[in-house]
PDB file of C-alpha atoms in Angstrom:
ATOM      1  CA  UNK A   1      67.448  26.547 150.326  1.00 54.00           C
ATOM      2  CA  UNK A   2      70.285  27.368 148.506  1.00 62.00           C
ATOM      3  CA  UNK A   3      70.152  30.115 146.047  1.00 66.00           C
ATOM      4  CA  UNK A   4      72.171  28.482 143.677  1.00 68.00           C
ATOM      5  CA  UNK A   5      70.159  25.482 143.431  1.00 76.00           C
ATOM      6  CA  UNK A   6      66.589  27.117 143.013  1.00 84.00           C
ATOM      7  CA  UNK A   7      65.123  25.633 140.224  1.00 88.00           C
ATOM      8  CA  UNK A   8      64.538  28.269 137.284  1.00 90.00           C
ATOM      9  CA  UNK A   9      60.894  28.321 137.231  1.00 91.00           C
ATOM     10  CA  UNK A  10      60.575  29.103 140.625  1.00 93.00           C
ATOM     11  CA  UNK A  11      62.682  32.204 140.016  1.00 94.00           C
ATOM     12  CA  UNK A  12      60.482  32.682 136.998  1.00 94.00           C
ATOM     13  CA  UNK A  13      57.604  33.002 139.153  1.00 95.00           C
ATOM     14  CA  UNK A  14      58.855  35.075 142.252  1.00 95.00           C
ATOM     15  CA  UNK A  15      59.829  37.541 139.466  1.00 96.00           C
ATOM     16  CA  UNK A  16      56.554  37.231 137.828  1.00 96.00           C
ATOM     17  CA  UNK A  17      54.386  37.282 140.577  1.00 97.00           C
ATOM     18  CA  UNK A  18      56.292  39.783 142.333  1.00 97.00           C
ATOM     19  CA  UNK A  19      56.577  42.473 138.948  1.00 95.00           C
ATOM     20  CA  UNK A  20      52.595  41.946 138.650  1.00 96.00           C
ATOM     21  CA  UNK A  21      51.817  43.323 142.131  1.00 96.00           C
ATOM     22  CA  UNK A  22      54.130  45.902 141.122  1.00 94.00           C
ATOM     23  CA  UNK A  23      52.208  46.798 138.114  1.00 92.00           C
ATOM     24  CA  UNK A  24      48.579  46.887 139.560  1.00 94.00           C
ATOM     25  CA  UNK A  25      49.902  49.003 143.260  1.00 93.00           C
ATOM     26  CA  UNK A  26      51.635  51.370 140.140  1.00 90.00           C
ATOM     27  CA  UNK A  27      49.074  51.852 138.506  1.00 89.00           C
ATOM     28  CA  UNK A  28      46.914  52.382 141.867  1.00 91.00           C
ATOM     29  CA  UNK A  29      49.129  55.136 142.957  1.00 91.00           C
ATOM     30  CA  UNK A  30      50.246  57.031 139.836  1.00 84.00           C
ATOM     31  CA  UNK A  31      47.166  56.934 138.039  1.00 80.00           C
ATOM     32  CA  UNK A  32      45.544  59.972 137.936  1.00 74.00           C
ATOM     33  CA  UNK A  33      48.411  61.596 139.887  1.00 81.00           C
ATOM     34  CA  UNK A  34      50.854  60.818 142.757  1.00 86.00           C
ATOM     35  CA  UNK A  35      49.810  62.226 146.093  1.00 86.00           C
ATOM     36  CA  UNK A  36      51.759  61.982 149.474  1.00 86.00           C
ATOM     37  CA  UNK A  37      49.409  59.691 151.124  1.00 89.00           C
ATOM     38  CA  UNK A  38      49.899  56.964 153.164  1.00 91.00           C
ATOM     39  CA  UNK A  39      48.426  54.926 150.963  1.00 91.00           C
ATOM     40  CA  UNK A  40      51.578  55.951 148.269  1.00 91.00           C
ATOM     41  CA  UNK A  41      54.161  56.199 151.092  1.00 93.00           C
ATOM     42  CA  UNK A  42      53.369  51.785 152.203  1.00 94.00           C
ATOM     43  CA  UNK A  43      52.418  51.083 148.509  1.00 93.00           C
ATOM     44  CA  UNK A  44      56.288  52.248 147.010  1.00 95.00           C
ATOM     45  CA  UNK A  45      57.797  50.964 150.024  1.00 96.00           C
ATOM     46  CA  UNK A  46      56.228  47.945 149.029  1.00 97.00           C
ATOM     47  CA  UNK A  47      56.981  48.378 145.076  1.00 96.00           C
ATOM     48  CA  UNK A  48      60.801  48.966 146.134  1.00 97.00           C
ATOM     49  CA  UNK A  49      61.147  46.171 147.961  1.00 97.00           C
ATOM     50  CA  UNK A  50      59.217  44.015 145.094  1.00 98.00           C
ATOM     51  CA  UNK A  51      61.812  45.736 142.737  1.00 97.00           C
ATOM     52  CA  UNK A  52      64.666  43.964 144.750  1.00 97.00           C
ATOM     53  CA  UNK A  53      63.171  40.287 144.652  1.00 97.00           C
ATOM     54  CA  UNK A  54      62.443  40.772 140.861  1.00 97.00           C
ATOM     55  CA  UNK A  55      66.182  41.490 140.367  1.00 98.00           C
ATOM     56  CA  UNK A  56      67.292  38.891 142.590  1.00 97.00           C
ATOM     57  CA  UNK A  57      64.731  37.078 140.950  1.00 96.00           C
ATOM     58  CA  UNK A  58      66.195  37.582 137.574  1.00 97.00           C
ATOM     59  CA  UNK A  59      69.477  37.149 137.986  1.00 97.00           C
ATOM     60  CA  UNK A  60      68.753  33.912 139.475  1.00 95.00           C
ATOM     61  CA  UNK A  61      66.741  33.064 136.469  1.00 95.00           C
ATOM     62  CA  UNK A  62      68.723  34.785 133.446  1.00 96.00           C
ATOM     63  CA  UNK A  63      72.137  33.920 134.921  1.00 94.00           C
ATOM     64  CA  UNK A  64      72.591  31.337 132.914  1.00 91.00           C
ATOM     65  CA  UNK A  65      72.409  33.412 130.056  1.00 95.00           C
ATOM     66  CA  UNK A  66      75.184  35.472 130.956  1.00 96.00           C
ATOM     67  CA  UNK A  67      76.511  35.509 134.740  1.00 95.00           C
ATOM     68  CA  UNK A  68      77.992  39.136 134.463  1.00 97.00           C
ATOM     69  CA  UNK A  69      75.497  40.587 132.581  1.00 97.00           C
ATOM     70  CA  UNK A  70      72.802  39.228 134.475  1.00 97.00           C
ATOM     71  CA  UNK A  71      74.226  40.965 137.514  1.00 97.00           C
ATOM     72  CA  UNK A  72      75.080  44.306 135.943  1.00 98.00           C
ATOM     73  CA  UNK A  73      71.444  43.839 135.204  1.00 98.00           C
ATOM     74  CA  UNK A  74      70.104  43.425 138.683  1.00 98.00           C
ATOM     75  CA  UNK A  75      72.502  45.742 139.956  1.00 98.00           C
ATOM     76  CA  UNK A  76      70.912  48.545 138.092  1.00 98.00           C
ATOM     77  CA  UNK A  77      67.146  47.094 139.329  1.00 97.00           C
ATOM     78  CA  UNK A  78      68.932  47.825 142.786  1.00 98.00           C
ATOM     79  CA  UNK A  79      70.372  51.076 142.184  1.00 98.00           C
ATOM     80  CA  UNK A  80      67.241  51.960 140.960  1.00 97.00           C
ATOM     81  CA  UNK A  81      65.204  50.899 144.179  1.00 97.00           C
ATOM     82  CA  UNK A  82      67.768  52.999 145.991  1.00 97.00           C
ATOM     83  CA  UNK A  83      66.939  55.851 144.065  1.00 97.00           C
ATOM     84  CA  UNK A  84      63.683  55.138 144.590  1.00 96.00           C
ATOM     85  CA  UNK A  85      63.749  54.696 148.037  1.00 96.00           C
ATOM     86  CA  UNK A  86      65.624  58.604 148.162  1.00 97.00           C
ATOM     87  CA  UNK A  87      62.761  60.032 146.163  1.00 95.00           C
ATOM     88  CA  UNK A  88      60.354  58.343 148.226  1.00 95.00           C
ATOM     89  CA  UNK A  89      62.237  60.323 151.375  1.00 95.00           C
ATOM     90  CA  UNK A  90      61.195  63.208 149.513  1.00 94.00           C
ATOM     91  CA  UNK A  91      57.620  62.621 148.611  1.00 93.00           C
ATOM     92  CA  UNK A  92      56.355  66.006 150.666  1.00 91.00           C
ATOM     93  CA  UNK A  93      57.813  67.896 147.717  1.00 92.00           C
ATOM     94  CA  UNK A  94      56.545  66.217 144.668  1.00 89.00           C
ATOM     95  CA  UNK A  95      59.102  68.413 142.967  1.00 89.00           C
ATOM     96  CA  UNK A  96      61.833  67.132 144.317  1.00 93.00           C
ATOM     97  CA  UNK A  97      60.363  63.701 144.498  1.00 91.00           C
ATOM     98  CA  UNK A  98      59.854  63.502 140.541  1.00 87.00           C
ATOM     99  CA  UNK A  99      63.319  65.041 139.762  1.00 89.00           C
ATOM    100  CA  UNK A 100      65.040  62.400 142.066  1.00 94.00           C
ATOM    101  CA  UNK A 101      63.012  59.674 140.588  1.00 89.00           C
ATOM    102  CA  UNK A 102      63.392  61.003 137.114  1.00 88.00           C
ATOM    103  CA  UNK A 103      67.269  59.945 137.110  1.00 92.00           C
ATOM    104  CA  UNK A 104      66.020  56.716 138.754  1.00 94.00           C
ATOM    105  CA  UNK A 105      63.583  55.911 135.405  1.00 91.00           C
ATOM    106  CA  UNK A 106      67.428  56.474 133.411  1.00 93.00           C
ATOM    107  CA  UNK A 107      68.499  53.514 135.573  1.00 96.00           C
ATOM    108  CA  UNK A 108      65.744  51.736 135.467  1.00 95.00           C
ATOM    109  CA  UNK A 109      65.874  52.177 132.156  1.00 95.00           C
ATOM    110  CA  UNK A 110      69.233  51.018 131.377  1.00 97.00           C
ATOM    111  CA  UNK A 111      68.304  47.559 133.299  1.00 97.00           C
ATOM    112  CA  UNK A 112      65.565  47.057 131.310  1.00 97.00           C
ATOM    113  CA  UNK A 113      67.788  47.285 127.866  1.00 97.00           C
ATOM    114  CA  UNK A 114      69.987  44.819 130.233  1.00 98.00           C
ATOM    115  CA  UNK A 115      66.991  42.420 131.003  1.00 98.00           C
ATOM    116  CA  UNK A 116      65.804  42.741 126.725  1.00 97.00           C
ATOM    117  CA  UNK A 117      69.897  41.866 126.040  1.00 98.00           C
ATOM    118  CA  UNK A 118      69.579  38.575 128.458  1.00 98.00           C
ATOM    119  CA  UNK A 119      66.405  38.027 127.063  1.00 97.00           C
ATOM    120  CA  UNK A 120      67.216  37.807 123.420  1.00 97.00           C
ATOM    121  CA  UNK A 121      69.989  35.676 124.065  1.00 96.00           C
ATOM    122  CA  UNK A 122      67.974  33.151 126.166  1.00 95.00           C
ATOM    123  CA  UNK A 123      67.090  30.308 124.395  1.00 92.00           C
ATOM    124  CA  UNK A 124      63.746  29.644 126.804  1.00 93.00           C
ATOM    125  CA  UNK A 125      62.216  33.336 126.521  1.00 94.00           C
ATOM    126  CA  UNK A 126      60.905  34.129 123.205  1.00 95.00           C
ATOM    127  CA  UNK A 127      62.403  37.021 121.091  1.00 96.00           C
ATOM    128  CA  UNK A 128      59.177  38.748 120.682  1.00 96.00           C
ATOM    129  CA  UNK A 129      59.584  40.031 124.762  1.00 96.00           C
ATOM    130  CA  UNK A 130      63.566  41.590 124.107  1.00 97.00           C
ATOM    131  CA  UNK A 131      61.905  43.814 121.608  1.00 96.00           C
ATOM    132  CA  UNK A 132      59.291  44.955 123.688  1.00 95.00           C
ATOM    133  CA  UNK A 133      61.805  45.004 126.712  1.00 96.00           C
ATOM    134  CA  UNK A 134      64.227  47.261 123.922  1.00 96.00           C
ATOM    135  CA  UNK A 135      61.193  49.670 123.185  1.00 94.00           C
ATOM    136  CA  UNK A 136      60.285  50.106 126.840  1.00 93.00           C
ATOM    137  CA  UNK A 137      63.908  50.573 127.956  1.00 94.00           C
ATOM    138  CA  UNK A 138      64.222  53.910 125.177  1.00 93.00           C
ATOM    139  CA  UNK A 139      60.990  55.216 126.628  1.00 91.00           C
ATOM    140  CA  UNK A 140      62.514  55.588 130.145  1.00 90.00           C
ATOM    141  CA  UNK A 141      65.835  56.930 128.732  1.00 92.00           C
ATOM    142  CA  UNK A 142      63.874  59.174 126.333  1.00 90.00           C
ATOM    143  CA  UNK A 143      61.785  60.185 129.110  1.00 87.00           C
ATOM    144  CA  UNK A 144      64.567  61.418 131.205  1.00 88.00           C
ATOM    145  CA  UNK A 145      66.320  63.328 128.797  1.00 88.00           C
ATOM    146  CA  UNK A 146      63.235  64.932 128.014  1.00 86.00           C
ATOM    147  CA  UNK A 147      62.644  65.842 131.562  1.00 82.00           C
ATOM    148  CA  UNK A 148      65.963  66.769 131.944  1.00 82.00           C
ATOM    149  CA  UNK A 149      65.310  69.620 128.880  1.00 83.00           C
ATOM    150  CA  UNK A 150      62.543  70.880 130.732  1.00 80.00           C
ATOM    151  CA  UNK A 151      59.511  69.232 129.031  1.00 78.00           C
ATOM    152  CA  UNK A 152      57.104  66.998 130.586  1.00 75.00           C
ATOM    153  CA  UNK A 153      55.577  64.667 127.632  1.00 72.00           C
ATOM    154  CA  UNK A 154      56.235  60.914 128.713  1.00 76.00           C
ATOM    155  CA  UNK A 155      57.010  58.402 125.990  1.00 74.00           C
ATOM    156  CA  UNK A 156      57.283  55.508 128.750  1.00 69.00           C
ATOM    157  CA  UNK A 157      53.429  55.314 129.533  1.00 69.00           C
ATOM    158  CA  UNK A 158      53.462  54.081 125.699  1.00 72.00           C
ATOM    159  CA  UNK A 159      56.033  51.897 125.465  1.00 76.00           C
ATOM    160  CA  UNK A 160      55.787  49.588 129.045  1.00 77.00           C
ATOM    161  CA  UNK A 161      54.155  46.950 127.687  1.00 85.00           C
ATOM    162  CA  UNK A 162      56.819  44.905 127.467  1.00 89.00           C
ATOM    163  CA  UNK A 163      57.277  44.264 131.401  1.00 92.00           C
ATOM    164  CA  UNK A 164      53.667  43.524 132.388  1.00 93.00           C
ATOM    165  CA  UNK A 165      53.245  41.082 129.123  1.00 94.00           C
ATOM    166  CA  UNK A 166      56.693  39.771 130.399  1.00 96.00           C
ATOM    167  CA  UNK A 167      55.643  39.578 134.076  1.00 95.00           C
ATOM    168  CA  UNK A 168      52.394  37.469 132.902  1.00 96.00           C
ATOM    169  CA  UNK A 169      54.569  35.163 130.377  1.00 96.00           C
ATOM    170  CA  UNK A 170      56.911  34.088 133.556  1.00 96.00           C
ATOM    171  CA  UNK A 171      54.154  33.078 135.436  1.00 96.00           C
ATOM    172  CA  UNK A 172      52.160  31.712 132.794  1.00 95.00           C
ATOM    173  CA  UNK A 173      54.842  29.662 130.974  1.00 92.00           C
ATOM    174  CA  UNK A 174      57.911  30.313 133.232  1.00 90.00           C
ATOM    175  CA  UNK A 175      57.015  27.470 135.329  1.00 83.00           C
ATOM    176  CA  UNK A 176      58.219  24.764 131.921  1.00 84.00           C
ATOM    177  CA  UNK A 177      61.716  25.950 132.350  1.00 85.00           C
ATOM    178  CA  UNK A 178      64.470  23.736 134.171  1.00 74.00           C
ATOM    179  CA  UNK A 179      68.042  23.998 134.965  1.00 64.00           C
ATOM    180  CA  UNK A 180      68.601  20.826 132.589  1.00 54.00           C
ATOM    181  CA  UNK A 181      66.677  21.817 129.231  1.00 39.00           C
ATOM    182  CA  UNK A 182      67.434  25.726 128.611  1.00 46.00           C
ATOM    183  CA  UNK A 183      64.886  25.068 125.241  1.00 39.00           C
ATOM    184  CA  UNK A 184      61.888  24.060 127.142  1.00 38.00           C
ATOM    185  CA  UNK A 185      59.700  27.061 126.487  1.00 37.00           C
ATOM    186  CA  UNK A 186      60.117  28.968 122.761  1.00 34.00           C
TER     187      UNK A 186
END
């Protein structure tokens, strides 16, 4: 198939489906606390390369929104799995791990104010997700400059929401857009 012709709601729910397993194997490794198991070592391989079909995903989906910012977007989704990826390469030293992924979370960050931006000016993804996108996207950055002042409060665990409730709308609804009628889904 080719890329350029994949229908929008398909994209919609690759990135949905694919940002929901992310979410739950998350939440299944970081919650209490990381540990270097196996289990976290195959479950953020895993997440990373989720994190690089949700921004191909995306761009495939939001590109008609804008082209270039749709791939600065999922170029910073990719940077970020990279980053990732390097921390994970570190995972004996959760240390070194956390301070490696900490810059990461500014990245990931950044694409997420990216993603709100494409969102916003969508006309098929309702406004109500940008903002939510826009709040999530200062509690990484906020996060990291905290961090990177030597305190270890997180903001981010309080202001996600926007990606999981996103993730479930692009499955849920996601499937009503087309390449022909942009305003199928408000």
């Amino acid at each position: 198939m080719d890329l350029k012709n994949i229908p929008l709601s398909k994209a919609a729910l690759i990135a949905g489906i694919s940002w929901i397993i992310m979410t739950i194997l998350s939440f299944m490794i970081f919650f209490p606390s990381l540990q270097a198991t196996p289990f976290s070592i195959s479950g953020i391989l895993i997440i990373i390369i989720l994190d690089i079909i949700v921004a191909l995903a995306l761009y495939l989906l939001l590109r008609t929104v804008d082209k270039n910012l749709s791939r600065i977007m999922s170029a910073c989704r990719i940077i970020y799995a990279v980053i990732f990826s390097i921390a994970l390469y570190n995972i004996s030293d959760l240390e070194v791990f956390n301070s490696i992924w900490d810059f990461g979370l500014l990245i990931f960050g950044i694409h997420i104010f990216f993603l709100g931006l494409l969102v916003y000016n969508s006309k098929f993804i309702p406004k109500w997700i940008a903002i939510l996108l826009f709040i999530g996207s200062l509690g990484y950055i906020t996060d990291t400059i905290i961090s990177w002042l030597g305190y270890t409060f997180s903001i981010g665990m309080f202001t996600f929401f926007g990606e999981p409730l996103f993730a479930l709308w692009l499955v849920v609804k996601g499937r009503k857009i087309s390449h022909n009628d942009n305003n199928a889904i408000s």
